[in-house]
XYZ file of C-alpha atoms in Angstrom:
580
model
C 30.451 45.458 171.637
C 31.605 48.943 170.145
C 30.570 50.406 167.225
C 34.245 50.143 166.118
C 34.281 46.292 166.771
C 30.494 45.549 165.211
C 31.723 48.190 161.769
C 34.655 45.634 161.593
C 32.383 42.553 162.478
C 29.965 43.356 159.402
C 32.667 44.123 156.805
C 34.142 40.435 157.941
C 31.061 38.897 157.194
C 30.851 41.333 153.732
C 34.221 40.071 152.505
C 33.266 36.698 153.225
C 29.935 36.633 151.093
C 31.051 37.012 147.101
C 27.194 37.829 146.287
C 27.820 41.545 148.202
C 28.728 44.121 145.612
C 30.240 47.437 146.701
C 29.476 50.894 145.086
C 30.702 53.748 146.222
C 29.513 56.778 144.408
C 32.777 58.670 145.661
C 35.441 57.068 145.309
C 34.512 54.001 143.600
C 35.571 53.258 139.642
C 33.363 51.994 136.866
C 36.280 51.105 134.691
C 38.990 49.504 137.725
C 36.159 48.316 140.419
C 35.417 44.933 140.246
C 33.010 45.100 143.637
C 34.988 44.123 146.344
C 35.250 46.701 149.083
C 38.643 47.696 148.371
C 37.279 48.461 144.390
C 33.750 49.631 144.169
C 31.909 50.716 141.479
C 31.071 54.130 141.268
C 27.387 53.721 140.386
C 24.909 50.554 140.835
C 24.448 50.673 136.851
C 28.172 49.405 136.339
C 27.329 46.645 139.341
C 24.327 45.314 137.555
C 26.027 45.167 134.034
C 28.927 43.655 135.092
C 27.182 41.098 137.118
C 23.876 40.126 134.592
C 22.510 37.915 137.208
C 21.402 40.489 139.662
C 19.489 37.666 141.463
C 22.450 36.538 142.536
C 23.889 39.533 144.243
C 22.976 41.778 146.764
C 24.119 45.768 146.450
C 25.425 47.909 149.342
C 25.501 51.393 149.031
C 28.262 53.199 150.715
C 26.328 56.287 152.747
C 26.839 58.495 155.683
C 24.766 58.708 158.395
C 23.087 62.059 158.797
C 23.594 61.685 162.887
C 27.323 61.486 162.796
C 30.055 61.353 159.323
C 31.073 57.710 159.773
C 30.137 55.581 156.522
C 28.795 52.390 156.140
C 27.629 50.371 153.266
C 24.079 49.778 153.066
C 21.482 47.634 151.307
C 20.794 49.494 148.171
C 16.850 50.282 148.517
C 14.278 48.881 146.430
C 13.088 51.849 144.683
C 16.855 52.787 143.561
C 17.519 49.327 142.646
C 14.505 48.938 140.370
C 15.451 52.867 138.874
C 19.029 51.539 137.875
C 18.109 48.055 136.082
C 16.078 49.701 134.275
C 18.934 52.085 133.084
C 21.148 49.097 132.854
C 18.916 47.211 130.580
C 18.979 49.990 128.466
C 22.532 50.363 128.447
C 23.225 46.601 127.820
C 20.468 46.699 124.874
C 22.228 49.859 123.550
C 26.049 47.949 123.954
C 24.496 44.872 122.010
C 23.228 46.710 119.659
C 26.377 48.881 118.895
C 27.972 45.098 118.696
C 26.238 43.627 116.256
C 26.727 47.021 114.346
C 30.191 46.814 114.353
C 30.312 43.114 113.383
C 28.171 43.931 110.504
C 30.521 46.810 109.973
C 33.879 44.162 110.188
C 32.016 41.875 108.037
C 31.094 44.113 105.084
C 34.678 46.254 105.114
C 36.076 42.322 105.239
C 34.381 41.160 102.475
C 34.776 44.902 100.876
C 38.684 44.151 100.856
C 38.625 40.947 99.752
C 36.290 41.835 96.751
C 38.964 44.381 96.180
C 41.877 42.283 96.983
C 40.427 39.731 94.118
C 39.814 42.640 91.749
C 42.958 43.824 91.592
C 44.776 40.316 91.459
C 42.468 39.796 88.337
C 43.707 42.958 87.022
C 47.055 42.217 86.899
C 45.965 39.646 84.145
C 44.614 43.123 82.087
C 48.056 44.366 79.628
C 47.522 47.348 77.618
C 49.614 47.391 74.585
C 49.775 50.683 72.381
C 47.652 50.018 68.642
C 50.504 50.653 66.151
C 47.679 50.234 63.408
C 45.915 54.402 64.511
C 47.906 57.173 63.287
C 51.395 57.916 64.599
C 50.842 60.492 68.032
C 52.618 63.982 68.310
C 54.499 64.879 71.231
C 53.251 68.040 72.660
C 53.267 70.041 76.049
C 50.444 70.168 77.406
C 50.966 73.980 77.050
C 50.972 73.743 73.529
C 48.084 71.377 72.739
C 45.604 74.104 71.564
C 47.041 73.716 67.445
C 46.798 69.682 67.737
C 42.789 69.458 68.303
C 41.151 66.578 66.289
C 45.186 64.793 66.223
C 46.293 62.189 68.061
C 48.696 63.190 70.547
C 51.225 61.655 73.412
C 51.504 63.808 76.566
C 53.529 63.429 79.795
C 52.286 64.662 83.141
C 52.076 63.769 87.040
C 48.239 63.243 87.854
C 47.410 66.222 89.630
C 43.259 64.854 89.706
C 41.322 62.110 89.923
C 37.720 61.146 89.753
C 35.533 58.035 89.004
C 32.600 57.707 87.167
C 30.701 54.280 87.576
C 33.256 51.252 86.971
C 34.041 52.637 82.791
C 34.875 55.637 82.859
C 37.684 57.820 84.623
C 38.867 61.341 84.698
C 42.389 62.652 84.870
C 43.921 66.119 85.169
C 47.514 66.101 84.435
C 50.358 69.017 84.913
C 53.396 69.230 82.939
C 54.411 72.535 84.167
C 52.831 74.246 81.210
C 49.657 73.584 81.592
C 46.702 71.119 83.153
C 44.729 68.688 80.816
C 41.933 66.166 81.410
C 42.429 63.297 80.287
C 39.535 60.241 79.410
C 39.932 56.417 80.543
C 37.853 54.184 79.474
C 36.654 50.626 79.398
C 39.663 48.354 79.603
C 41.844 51.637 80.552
C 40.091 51.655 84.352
C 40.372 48.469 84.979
C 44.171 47.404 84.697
C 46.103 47.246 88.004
C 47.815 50.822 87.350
C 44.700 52.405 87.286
C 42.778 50.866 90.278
C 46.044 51.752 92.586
C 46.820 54.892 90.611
C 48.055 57.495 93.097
C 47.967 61.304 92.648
C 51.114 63.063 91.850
C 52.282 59.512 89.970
C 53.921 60.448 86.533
C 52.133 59.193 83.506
C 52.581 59.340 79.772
C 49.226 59.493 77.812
C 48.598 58.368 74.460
C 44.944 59.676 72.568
C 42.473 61.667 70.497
C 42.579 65.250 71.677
C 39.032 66.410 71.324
C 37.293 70.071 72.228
C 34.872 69.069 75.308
C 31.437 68.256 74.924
C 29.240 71.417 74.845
C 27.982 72.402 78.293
C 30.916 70.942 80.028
C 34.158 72.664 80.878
C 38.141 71.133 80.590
C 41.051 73.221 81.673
C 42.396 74.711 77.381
C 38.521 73.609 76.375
C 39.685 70.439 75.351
C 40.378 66.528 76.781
C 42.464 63.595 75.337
C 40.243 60.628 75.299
C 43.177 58.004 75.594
C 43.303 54.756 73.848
C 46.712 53.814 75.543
C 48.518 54.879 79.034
C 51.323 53.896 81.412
C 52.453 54.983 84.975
C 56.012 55.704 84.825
C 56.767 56.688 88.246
C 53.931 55.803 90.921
C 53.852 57.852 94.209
C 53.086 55.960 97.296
C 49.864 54.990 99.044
C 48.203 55.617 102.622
C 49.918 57.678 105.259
C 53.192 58.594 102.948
C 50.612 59.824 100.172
C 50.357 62.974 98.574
C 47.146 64.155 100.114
C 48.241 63.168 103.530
C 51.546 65.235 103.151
C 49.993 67.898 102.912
C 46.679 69.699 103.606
C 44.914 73.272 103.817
C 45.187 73.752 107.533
C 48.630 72.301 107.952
C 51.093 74.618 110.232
C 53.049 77.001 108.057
C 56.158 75.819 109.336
C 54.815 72.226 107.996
C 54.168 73.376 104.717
C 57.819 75.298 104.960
C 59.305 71.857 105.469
C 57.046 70.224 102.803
C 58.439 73.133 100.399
C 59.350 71.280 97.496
C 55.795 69.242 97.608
C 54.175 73.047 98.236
C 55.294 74.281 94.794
C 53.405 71.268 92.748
C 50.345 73.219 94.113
C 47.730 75.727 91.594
C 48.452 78.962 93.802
C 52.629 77.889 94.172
C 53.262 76.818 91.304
C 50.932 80.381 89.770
C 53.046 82.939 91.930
C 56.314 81.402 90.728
C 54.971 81.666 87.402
C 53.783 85.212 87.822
C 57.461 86.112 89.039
C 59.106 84.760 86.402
C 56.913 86.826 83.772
C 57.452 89.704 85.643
C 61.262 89.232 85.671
C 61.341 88.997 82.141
C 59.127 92.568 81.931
C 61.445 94.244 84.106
C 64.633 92.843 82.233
C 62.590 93.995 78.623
C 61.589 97.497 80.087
C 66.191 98.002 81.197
C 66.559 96.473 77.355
C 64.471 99.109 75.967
C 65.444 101.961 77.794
C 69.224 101.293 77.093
C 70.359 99.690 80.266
C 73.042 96.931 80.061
C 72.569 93.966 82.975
C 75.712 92.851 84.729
C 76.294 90.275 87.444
C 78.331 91.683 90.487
C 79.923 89.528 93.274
C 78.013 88.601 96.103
C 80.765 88.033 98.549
C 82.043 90.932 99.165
C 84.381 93.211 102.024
C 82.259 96.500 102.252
C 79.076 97.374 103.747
C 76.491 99.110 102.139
C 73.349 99.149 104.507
C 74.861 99.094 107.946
C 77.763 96.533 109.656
C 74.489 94.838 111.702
C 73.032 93.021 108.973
C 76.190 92.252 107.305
C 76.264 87.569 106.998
C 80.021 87.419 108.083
C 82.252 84.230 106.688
C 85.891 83.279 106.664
C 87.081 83.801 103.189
C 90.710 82.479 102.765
C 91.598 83.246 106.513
C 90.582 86.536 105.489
C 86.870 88.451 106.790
C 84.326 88.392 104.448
C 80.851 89.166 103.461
C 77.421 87.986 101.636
C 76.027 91.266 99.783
C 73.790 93.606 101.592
C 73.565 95.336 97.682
C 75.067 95.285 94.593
C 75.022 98.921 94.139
C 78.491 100.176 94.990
C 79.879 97.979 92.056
C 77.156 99.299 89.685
C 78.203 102.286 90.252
C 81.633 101.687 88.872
C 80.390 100.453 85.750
C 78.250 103.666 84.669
C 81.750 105.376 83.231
C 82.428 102.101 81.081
C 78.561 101.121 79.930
C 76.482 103.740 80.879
C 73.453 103.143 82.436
C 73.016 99.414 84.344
C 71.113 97.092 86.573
C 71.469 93.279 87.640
C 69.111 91.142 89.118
C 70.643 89.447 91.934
C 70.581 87.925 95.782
C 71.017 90.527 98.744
C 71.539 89.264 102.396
C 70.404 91.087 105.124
C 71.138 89.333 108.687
C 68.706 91.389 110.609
C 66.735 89.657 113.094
C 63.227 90.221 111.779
C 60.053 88.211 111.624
C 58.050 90.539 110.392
C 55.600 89.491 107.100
C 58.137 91.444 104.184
C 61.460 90.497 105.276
C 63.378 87.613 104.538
C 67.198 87.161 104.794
C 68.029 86.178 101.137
C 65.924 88.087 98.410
C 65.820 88.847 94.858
C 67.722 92.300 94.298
C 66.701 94.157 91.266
C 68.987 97.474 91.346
C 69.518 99.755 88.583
C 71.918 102.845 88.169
C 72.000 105.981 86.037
C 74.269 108.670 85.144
C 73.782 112.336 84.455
C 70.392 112.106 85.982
C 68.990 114.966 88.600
C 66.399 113.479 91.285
C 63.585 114.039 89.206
C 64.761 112.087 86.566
C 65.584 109.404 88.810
C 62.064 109.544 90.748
C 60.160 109.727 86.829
C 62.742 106.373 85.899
C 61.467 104.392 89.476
C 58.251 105.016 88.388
C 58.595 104.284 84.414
C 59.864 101.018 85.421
C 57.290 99.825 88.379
C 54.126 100.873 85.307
C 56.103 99.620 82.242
C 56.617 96.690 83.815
C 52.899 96.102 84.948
C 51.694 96.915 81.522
C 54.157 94.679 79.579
C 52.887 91.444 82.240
C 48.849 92.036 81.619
C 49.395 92.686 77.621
C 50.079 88.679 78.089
C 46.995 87.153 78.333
C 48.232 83.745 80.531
C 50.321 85.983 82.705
C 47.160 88.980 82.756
C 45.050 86.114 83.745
C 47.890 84.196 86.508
C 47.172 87.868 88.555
C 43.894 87.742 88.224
C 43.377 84.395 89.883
C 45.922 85.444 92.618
C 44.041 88.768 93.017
C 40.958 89.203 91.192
C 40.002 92.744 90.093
C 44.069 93.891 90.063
C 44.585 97.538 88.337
C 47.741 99.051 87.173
C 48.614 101.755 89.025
C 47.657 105.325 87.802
C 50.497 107.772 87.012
C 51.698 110.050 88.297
C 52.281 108.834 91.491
C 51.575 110.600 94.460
C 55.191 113.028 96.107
C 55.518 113.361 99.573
C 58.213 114.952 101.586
C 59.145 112.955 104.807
C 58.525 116.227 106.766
C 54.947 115.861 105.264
C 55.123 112.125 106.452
C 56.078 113.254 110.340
C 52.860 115.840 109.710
C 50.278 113.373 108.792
C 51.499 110.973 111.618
C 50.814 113.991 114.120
C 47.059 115.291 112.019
C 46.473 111.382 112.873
C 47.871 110.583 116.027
C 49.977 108.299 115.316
C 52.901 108.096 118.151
C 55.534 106.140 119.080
C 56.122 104.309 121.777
C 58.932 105.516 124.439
C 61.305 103.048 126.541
C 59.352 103.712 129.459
C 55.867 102.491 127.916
C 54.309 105.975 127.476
C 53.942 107.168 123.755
C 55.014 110.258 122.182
C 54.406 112.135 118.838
C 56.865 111.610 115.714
C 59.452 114.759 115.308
C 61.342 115.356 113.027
C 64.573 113.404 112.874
C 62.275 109.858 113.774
C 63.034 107.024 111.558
C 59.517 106.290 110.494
C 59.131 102.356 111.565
C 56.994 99.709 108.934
C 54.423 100.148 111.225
C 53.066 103.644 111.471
C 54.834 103.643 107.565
C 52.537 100.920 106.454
C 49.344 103.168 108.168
C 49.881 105.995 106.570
C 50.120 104.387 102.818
C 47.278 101.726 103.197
C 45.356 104.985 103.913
C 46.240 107.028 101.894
C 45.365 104.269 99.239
C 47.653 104.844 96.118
C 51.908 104.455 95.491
C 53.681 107.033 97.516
C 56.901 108.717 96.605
C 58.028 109.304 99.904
C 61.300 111.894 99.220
C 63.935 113.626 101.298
C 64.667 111.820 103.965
C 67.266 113.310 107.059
C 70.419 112.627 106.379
C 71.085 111.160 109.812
C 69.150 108.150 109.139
C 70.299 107.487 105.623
C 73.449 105.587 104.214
C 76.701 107.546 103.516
C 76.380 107.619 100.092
C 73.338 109.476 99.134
C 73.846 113.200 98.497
C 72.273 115.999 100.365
C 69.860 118.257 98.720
C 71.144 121.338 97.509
C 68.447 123.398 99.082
C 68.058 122.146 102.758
C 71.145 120.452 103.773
C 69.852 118.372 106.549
C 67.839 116.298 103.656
C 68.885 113.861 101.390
C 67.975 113.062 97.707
C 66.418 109.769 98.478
C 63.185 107.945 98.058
C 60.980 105.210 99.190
C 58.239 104.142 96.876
C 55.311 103.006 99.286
C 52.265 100.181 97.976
C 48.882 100.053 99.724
C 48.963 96.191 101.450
C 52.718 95.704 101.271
C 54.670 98.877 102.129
C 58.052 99.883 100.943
C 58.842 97.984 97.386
C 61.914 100.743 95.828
C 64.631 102.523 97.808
C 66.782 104.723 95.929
C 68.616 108.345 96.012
C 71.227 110.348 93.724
C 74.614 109.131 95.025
C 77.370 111.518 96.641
C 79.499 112.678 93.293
C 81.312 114.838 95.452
C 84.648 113.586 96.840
C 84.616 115.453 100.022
C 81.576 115.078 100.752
C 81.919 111.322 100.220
C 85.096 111.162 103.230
C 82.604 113.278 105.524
C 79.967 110.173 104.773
C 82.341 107.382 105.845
C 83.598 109.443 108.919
C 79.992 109.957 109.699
C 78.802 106.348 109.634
C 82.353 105.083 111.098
C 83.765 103.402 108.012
C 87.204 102.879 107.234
C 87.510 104.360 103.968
C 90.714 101.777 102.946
C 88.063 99.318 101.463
C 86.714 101.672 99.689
C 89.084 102.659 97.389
C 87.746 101.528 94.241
C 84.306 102.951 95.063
C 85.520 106.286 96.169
C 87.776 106.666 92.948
C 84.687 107.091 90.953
C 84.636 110.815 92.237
C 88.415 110.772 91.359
C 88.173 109.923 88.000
C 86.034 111.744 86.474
C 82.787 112.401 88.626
C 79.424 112.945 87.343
C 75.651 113.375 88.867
C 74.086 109.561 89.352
C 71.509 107.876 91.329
C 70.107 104.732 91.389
C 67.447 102.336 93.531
C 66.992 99.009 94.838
C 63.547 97.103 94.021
C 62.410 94.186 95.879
C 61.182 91.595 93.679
C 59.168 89.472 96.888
C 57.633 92.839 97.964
C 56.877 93.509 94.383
C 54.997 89.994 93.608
C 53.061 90.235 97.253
C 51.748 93.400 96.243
C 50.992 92.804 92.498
C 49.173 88.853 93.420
C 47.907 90.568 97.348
C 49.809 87.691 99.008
C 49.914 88.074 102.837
C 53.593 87.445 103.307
C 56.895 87.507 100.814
C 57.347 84.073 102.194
C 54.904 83.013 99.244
C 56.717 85.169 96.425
C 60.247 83.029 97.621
C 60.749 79.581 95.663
C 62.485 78.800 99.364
C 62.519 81.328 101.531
C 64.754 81.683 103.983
C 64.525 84.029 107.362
C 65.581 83.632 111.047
C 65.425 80.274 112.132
C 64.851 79.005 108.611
C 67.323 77.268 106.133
C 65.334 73.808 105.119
C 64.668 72.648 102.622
């Protein structure tokens, strides 16, 4: 007989004896083999736990023979077969043991919920009713609670908190926009069905004695309102739809993006928008003060101010049309009627940029003055950036909003520091900063380089304080600004540069010549026909102005040190993003 034939002889009389279990530590399976030859197990501890009666069964090892390669199964040997039931029994005490774990575990979380499930059925018996016989409550923001300590007061808030102490006694922090209270339940209060399924960001209204917090302990005002009566009005939903799962710390930014509007009920949010709303109010006090009048120009528009590029095209009537790239060519035409003006409004810019301080719709605050020279301009830039500051930290909520955001904040020092850009291309080169060429190799700045937000951004965090960075070439400047008198290739124009954010102000003294004003449009290759009613302000009467542009985002991220202007936007919108 061949060794062929007697191979296929003794795997006949294999398949024919059930008490022969296969392994085959190569190609066998623990989790598919069930022992046969065509499914082995991969190792003889899966053969002995799956068959617990190891009397019963015999093991064959698959193995090569060291004379040749063919394989054959083989009697497992005694030694091996004692080594692995001993690891099985292990394993098998270790499985039971897991088993009875996790039936313990099943049986306590089962009678866990049904405890619960009973509690709250017999809460639903538990009615609070409001005691008409205490004294009659105020109604009071919570921002506003400070004058109404030892009253009893009524408050209405979404429950931004919770905590539980023993089975009498819960805590409460409620927001109301103003301001954050904690608020006292007790007794009876804990243990109606609201409260045992009370869900955070559920709206409330609170009825109690509004005391000044124990001594030693600590309340958001220095004061609580221990409640004697309570009622969800709006409850927010449970388990994988709840608040907390929404949203979390390490979500993706473009998950908290789409979770915007749940974002802003946030401490840090809901601070920054705070922060910018105090610091719009500064800015509009500081124009009040000095004179200015605010007006509200269009925002669609058919003129360019910043380049055709960036310009958010749209059909307007069947005719072409644009969003605003600036409000400043029709502020302009309101200095001969009202003197000097600003507005605070939206500017579009459709450029195609990612970057951390650029975002397609942002708050414009511009401003424009007449019979100014360029140092009066530069000294009005930087009256308003420190009157501003100085007007938000004389309020103590708002001084204290920055200093949460960014601890240890100073106002800026003045004067600020005056740079020429030809100083700018200098430092770049005492530093070796280059650019980069098309061909990958890097070159020094010259003079005549646009000065990218990279290299820009260098130089200022740096240097360490505000920049007035003047005098730009007239080449890479708008139309409109006027050349200096002195060195013709130069423009009157400024960027004000922040340590950590960059450029915040752009401004220059506008062309008041007409001429000069034709030669701009034929530079940039603009159709002057659009123009009319900007260009007849040199017609009618011309007179020395200038004026700037402030970004409020870039402002807030460098007054509160936030990373991105993303954060200073109530919705910000960029490439790629319109939602929510």
């Amino acid at each position: 007989m061949s060794d062929l034939t007697q191979a296929t002889a003794d795997l006949s009389l294999e398949k024919q004896d059930a008490r022969i279990v296969h392994v085959d530590e190569t190609q066998g399976n623990d989790s598919t083999g069930d022992g046969s030859v065509e499914k082995p197990y991969a190792s003889t501890i899966q053969a002995l736990i799956s068959h617990p009666a190891p009397e019963n069964i015999t093991i064959h090892v698959l193995k090569t023979s060291d004379e040749d390669t063919k394989s054959v199964y083989t009697p497992i040997s005694g030694a091996a077969l004692k080594k692995a039931k001993k690891r099985a029994d292990e394993q098998t005490r270790k499985a039971q043991r897991a088993a009875a774990q996790s039936a313990d575990e099943e049986a306590r979380k089962a009678k866990a919920a049904a405890e619960d499930a009973a509690r709250l059925e017999a809460a639903k018996a538990i009615q609070l009713t409001e005691d008409s016989s205490l004294p009659k409550a105020t109604r009071s923001k919570i921002g506003k609670l400070g004058a109404l300590r030892g009253q009893r007061v009524t408050v209405f808030g979404w429950v931004h908190r919770q905590r539980t102490q023993g089975k009498d006694m819960r805590f409460l922090v409620l927001r109301d926009g103003t301001g954050y209270l904690q608020v006292v339940l007790t007794g009876r209060l804990c243990h109606t069905y609201e409260a045992l399924t009370l869900t955070a960001e559920s709206s409330v209204r609170v009825v109690g004695q509004l005391e000044a917090v124990p001594e030693g302990k600590s309340a958001p005002g220095g004061h609580e309102l221990v409640a004697d009566y309570w009622e969800v009005l709006g409850a927010a939903p449970s388990g994988e739809d709840a608040f907390n799962s929404r949203l979390n710390a390490d979500a993706d930014p473009s998950v908290l993006l789409d979770q915007r509007h749940l974002v802003l009920r946030g401490e840090t949010a809901s601070a920054v928008l705070r922060c910018r709303a105090a610091l719009l109010a500064a800015f509009r006090d500081h124009f009040a003060s000095s004179g200015y009048t605010e007006v509200t120009p269009p925002c669609m528009v058919q003129t360019q101010v910043e380049g055709g590029s960036t310009l958010f095209q749209f059909d307007y009537y069947g005719e072409k049309a644009y969003l605003t790239q600036s409000s400043q060519l029709y502020l302009e035409t309101c200095l001969p009627a009202l003197g000097d003006v600003y507005c605070v409004a939206e500017s579009y810019r459709a450029e195609k940029s990612h970057t951390r301080r650029h975002l397609s719709e942002y708050t414009h605050l511009e401003a424009e003055l007449v019979f100014v020279d360029f140092d009066d301009l530069l000294n009005s830039i930087e009256s308003l950036i420190c009157d501003t500051i100085d007007r938000a930290l004389a309020n103590p909520e708002v001084a204290a909003l920055i200093q949460q955001l960014n601890p240890g904040f100073k106002a800026p020092k003045r004067p600020f520091r005056r740079m020429d850009y030809s100083e700018a291309i200098e430092w770049l080169a005492e530093h070796k900063v280059e650019k980069t060429l098309p061909d990958g190799t890097t070159a020094p700045y010259v003079w005549g380089d646009d000065i990218p937000e990279a290299p820009e951004r260098l130089m200022t965090d740096t240097i360490g304080e505000p920049i007035l960075l003047c005098r730009f070439p007239a080449e890479i400047k708008s139309f409109y600004m006027k050349r200096d008198s002195v060195d013709r290739r130069v423009t009157e124009s400024v960027d004000v540069l922040m340590p950590n954010v960059g450029e915040i102000v752009g401004g220059s003294m506008r062309i008041s010549d007409m001429e000069e004003l034709l030669e701009g449009y034929a530079r940039e290759g603009i159709d002057p026909t659009p123009y009319y009613w900007f260009t007849d302000q040199r017609k009618y009467g011309t007179a020395e102005h200038g004026g700037y542009g402030l970004g409020v985002e870039r402002f807030l991220a460098w007054i509160l040190n936030r990373y991105t202007v993303r954060d200073c936007s109530l919705y910000p919108r960029f490439p790629g993003r319109c939602l929510p």
